[in-house]
mmCIF file of C-alpha atoms in Angstrom:
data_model
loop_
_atom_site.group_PDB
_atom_site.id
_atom_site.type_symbol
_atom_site.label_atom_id
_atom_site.label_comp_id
_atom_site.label_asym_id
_atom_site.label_seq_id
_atom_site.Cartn_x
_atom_site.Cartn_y
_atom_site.Cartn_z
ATOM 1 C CA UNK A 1 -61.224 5.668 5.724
ATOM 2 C CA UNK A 2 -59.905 5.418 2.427
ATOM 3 C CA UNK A 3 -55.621 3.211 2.241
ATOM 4 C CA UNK A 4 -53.927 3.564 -0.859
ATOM 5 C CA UNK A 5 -50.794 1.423 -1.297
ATOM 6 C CA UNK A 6 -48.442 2.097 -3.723
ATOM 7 C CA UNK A 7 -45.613 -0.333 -5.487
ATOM 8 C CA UNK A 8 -42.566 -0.024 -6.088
ATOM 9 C CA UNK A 9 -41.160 2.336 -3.581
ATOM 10 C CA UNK A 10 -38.226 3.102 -6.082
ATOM 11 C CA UNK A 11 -37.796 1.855 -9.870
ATOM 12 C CA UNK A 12 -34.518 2.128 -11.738
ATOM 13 C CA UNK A 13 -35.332 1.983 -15.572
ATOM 14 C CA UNK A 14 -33.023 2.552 -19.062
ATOM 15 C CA UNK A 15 -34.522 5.097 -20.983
ATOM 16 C CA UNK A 16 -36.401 3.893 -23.733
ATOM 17 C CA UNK A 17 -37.939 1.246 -21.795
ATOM 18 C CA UNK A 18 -41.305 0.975 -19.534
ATOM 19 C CA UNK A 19 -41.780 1.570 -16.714
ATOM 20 C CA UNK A 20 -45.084 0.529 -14.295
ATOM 21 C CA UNK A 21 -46.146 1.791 -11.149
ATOM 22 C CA UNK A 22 -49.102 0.109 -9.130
ATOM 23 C CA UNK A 23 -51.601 1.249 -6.532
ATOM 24 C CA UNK A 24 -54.417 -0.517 -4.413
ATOM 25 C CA UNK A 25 -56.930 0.851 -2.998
ATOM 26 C CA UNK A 26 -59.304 -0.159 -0.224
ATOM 27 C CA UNK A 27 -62.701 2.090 0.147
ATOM 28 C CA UNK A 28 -65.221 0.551 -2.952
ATOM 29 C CA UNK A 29 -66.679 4.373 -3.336
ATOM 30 C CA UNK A 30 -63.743 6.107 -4.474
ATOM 31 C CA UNK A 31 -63.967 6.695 -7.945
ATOM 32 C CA UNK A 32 -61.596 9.394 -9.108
ATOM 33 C CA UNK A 33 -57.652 7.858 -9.385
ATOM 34 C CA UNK A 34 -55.606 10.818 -10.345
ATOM 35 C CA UNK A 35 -51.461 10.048 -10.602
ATOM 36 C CA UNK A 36 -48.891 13.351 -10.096
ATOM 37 C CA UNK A 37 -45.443 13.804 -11.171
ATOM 38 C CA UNK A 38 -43.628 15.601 -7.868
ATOM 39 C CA UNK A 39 -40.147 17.124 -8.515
ATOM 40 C CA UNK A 40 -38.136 17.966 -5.461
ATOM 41 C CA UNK A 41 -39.383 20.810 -3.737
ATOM 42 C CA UNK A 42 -42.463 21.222 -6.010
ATOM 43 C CA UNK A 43 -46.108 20.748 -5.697
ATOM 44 C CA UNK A 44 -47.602 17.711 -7.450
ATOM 45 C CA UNK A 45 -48.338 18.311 -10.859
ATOM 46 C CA UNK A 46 -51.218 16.073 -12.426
ATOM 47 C CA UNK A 47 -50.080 13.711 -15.309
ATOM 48 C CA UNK A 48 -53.358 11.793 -15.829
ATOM 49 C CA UNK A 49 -56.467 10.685 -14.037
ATOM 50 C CA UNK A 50 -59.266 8.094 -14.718
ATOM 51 C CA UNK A 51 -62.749 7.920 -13.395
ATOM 52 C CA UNK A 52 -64.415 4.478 -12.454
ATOM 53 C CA UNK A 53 -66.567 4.343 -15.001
ATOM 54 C CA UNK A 54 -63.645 3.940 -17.237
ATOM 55 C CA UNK A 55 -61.412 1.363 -17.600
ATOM 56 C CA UNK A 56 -58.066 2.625 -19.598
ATOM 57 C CA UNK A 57 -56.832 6.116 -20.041
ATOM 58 C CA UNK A 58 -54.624 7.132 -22.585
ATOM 59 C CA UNK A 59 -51.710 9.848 -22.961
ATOM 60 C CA UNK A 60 -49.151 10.074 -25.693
ATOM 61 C CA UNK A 61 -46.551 7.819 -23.854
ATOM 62 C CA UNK A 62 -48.845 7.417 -20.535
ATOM 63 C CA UNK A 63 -51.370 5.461 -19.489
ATOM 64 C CA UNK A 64 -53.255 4.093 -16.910
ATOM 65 C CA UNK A 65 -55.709 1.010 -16.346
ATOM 66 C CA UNK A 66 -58.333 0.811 -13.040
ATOM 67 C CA UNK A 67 -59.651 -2.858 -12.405
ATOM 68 C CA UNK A 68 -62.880 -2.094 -9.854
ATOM 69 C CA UNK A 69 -63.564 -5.552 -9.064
ATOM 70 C CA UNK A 70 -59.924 -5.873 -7.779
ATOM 71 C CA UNK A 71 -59.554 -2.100 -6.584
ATOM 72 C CA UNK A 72 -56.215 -1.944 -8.230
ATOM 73 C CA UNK A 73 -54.986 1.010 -11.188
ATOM 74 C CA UNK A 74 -51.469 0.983 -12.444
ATOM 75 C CA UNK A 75 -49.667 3.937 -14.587
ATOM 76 C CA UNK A 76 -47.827 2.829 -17.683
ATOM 77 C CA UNK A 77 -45.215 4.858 -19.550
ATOM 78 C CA UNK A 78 -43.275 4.040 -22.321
ATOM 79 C CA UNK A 79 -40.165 4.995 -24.063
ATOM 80 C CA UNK A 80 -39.200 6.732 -20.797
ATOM 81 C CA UNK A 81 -36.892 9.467 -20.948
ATOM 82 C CA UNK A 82 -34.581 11.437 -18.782
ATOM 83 C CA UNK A 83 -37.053 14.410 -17.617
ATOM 84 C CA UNK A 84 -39.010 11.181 -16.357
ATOM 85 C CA UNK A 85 -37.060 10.976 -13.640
ATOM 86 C CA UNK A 86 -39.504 12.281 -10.454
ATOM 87 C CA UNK A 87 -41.479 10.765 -7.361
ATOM 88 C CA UNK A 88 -45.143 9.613 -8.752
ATOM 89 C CA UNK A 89 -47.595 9.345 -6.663
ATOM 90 C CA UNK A 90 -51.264 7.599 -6.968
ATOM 91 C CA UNK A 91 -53.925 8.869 -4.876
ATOM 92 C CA UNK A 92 -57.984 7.554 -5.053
ATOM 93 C CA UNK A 93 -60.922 10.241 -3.540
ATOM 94 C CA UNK A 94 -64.790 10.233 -3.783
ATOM 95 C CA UNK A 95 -66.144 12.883 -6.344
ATOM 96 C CA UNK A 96 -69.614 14.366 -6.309
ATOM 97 C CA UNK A 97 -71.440 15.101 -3.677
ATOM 98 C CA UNK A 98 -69.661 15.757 -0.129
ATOM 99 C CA UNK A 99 -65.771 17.527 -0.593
ATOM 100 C CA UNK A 100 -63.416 14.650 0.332
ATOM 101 C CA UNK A 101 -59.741 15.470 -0.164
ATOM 102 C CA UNK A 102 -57.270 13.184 -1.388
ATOM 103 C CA UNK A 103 -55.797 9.925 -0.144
ATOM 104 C CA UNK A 104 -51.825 9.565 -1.528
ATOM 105 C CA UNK A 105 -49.806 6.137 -1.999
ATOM 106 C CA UNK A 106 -46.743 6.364 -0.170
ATOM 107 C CA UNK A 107 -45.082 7.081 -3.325
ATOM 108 C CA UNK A 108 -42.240 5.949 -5.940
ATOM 109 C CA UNK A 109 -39.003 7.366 -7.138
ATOM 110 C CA UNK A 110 -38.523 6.392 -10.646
ATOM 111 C CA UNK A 111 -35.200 6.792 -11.944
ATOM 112 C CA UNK A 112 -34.564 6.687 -15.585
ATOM 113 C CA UNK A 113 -31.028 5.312 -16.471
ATOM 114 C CA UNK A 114 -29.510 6.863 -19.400
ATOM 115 C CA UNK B 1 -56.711 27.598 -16.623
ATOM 116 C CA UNK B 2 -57.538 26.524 -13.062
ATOM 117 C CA UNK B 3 -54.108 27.925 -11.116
ATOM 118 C CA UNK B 4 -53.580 27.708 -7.428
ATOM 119 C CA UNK B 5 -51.097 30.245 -6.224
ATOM 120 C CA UNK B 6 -49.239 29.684 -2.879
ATOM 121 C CA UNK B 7 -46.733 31.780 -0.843
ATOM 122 C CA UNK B 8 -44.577 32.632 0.289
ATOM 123 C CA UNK B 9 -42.520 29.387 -1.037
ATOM 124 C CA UNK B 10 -39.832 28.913 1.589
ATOM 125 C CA UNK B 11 -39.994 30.695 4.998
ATOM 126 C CA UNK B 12 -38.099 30.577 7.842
ATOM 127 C CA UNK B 13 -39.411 31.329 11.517
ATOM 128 C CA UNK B 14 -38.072 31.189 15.030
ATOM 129 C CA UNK B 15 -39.559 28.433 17.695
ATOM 130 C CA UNK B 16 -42.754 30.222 19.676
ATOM 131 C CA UNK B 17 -43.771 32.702 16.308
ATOM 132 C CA UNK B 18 -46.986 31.814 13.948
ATOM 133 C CA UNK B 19 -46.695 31.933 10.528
ATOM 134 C CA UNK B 20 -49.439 32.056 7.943
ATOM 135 C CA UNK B 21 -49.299 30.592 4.114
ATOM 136 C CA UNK B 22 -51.926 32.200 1.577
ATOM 137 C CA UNK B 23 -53.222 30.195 -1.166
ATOM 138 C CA UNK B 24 -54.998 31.656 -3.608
ATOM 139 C CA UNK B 25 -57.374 29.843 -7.065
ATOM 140 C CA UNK B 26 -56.244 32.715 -9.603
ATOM 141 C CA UNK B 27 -58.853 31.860 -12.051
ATOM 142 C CA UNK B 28 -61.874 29.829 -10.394
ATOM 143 C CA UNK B 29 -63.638 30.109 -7.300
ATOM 144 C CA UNK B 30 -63.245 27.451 -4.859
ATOM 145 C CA UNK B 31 -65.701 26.493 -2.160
ATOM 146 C CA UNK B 32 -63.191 24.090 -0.676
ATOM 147 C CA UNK B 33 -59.405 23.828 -0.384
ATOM 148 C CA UNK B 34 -57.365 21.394 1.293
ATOM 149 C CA UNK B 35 -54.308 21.865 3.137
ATOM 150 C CA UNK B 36 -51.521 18.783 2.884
ATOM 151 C CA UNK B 37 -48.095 18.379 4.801
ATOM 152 C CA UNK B 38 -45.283 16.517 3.797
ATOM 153 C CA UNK B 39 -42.485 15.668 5.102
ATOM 154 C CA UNK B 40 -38.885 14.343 3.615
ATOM 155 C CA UNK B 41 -39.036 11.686 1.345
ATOM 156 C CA UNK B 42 -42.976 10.781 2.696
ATOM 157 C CA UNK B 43 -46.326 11.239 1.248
ATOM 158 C CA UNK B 44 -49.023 13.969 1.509
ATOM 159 C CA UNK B 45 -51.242 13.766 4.156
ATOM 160 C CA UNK B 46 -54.107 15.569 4.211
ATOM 161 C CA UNK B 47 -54.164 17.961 7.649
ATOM 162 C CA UNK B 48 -57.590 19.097 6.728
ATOM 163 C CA UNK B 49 -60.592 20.269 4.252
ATOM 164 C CA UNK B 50 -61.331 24.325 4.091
ATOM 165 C CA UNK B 51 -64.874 25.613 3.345
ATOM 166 C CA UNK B 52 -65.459 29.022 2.351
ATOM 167 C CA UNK B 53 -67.498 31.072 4.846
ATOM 168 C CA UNK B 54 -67.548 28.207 7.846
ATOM 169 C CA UNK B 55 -64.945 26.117 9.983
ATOM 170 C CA UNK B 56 -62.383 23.754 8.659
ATOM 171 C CA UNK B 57 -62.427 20.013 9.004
ATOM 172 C CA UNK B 58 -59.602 18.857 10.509
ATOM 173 C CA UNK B 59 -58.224 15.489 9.822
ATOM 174 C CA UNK B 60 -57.382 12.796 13.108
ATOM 175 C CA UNK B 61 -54.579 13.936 14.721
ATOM 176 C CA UNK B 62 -54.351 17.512 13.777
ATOM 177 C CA UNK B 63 -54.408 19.927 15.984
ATOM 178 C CA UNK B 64 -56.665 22.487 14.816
ATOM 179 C CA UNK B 65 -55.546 25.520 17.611
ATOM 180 C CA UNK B 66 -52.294 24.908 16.448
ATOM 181 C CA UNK B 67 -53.102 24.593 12.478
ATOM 182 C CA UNK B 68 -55.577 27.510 12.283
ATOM 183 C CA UNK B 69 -57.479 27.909 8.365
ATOM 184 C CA UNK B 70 -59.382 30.598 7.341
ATOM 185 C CA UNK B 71 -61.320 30.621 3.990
ATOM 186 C CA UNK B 72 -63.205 33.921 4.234
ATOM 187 C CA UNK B 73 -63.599 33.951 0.563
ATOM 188 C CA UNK B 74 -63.842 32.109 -2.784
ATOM 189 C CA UNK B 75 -60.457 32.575 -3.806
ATOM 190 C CA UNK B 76 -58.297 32.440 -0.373
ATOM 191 C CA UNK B 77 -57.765 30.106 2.117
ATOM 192 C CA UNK B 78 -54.995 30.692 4.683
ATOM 193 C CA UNK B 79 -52.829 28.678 7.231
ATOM 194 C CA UNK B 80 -51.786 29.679 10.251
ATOM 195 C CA UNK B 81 -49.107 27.629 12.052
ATOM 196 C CA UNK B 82 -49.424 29.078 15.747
ATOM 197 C CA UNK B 83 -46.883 28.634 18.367
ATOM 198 C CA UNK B 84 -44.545 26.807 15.816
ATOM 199 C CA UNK B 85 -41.529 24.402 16.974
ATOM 200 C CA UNK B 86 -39.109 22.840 15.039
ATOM 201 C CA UNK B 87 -41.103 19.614 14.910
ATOM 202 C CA UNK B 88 -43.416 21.664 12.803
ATOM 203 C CA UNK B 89 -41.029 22.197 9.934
ATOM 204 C CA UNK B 90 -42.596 20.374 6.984
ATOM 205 C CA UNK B 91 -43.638 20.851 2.758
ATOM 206 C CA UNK B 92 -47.036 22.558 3.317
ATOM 207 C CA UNK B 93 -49.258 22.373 -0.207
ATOM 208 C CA UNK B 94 -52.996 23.533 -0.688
ATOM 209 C CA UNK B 95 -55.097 22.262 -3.392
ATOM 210 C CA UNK B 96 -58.558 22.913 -4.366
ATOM 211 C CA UNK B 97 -60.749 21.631 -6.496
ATOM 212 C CA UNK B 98 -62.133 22.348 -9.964
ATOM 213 C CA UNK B 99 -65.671 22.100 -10.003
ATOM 214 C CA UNK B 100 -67.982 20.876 -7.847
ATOM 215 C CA UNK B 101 -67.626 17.536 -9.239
ATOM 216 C CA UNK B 102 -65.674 15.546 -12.256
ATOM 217 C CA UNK B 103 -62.907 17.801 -13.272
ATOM 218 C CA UNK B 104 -60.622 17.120 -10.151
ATOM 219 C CA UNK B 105 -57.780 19.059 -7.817
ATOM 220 C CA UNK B 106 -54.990 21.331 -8.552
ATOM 221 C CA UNK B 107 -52.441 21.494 -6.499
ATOM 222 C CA UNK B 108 -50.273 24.834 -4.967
ATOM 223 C CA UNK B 109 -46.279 25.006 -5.312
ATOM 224 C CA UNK B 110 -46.013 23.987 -1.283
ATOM 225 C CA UNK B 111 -44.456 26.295 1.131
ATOM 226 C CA UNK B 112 -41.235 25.185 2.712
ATOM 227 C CA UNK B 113 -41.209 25.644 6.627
ATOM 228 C CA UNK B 114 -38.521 25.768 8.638
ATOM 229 C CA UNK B 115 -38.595 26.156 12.289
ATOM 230 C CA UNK B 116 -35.443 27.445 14.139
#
């Protein structure tokens, strides 16, 4: 089955500044890489996703970047602020088809420093 | 558009009862919902996959005559935690997805268990 690993477990940034989080991912078929913002004792809420037949995704301040060949995607956002503070997580899936459910990262706890 | 409504939020059982979370797709129909757990300060892991009108696909692992699902229509899917022990206590979330293909999952609020 699908592993997705997820880096860094916890990321301390001053607000204004970027922060990246990174995930790998092992199965060649996924191709849907969605990235939720969880606050404590919430469900995840999605924040952006890209599809593998995309390269770069753009959001206002976030973005994200898949690299097939390498089976890596990262999330990028800049001029982080306070209410950035939250546990992301990464998670890859197969779309189309059968009805596969998602496969998480482990998680990171980005802390914006004010 | 495309809400998934879960409850109750937080609920609190003694060791030996069942409990059962609804979740609910408010303004789609979904032919399949998944059920996650999470525990402190971990990831989701998916428990298992929830078709409408036949039996749930349980993940490795998961008991499924402990962790019974029911998805008797296009806009419910429930979980039943039978028998439950403290061990059980966990962040339960559904999700479905949007579509058949290309447009994705939305996620539940999670239901807080605690086992006493």
């Amino acid at each position: 089955g699908e592993n997705v690993e997820q880096h860094p477990s916890t990321l301390s940034v001053q607000e204004g500044d970027s922060a990246v989080i990174k995930c790998t991912y092992s199965d060649s078929a996924s191709n849907y890489f969605p990235w939720y913002k969880q606050e404590l004792g919430k469900g995840p809420q999605l924040i952006i996703d890209i599809r593998s037949n995309v390269g770069e995704k753009k959001d206002q301040r976030i973005a994200v970047t898949l690299n097939k060949t390498a089976k890596h995607f990262s999330l990028h956002i800049t001029e982080t602020q306070p209410e950035d503070s939250a546990v992301y997580f990464c998670a890859a899936s197969k779309e189309g088809g059968g009805a596969d459910g998602l496969t998480f990262g482990k998680g990171t706890h980005l802390i914006i420093q004010p | 558009g495309a809400v998934v409504s879960q409850h109750p939020s937080r609920v609190i059982c003694k060791s030996g009862t069942s409990v059962k979370i609804e979740c609910r797709s408010l303004d789609f129909q979904a032919t399949t919902m998944f059920w996650y757990r999470q525990f402190p300060k971990q990831s989701l892991m998916l428990m298992a996959t929830s078709n409408e009108g036949s039996k749930a696909t349980y993940e490795q692992g998961v008991e499924k005559d402990k962790f019974l699902i029911n998805h008797a229509s296009l806009t419910l899917s429930t979980l039943t935690v039978t028998s439950a022990h403290p061990e059980d206590s966990s962040f339960y979330i559904c999700s479905a997805r949007v579509g058949n293909r290309g447009y994705g999952y939305t996620f539940g609020s999670g239901t807080r268990l605690t086992v006493v």
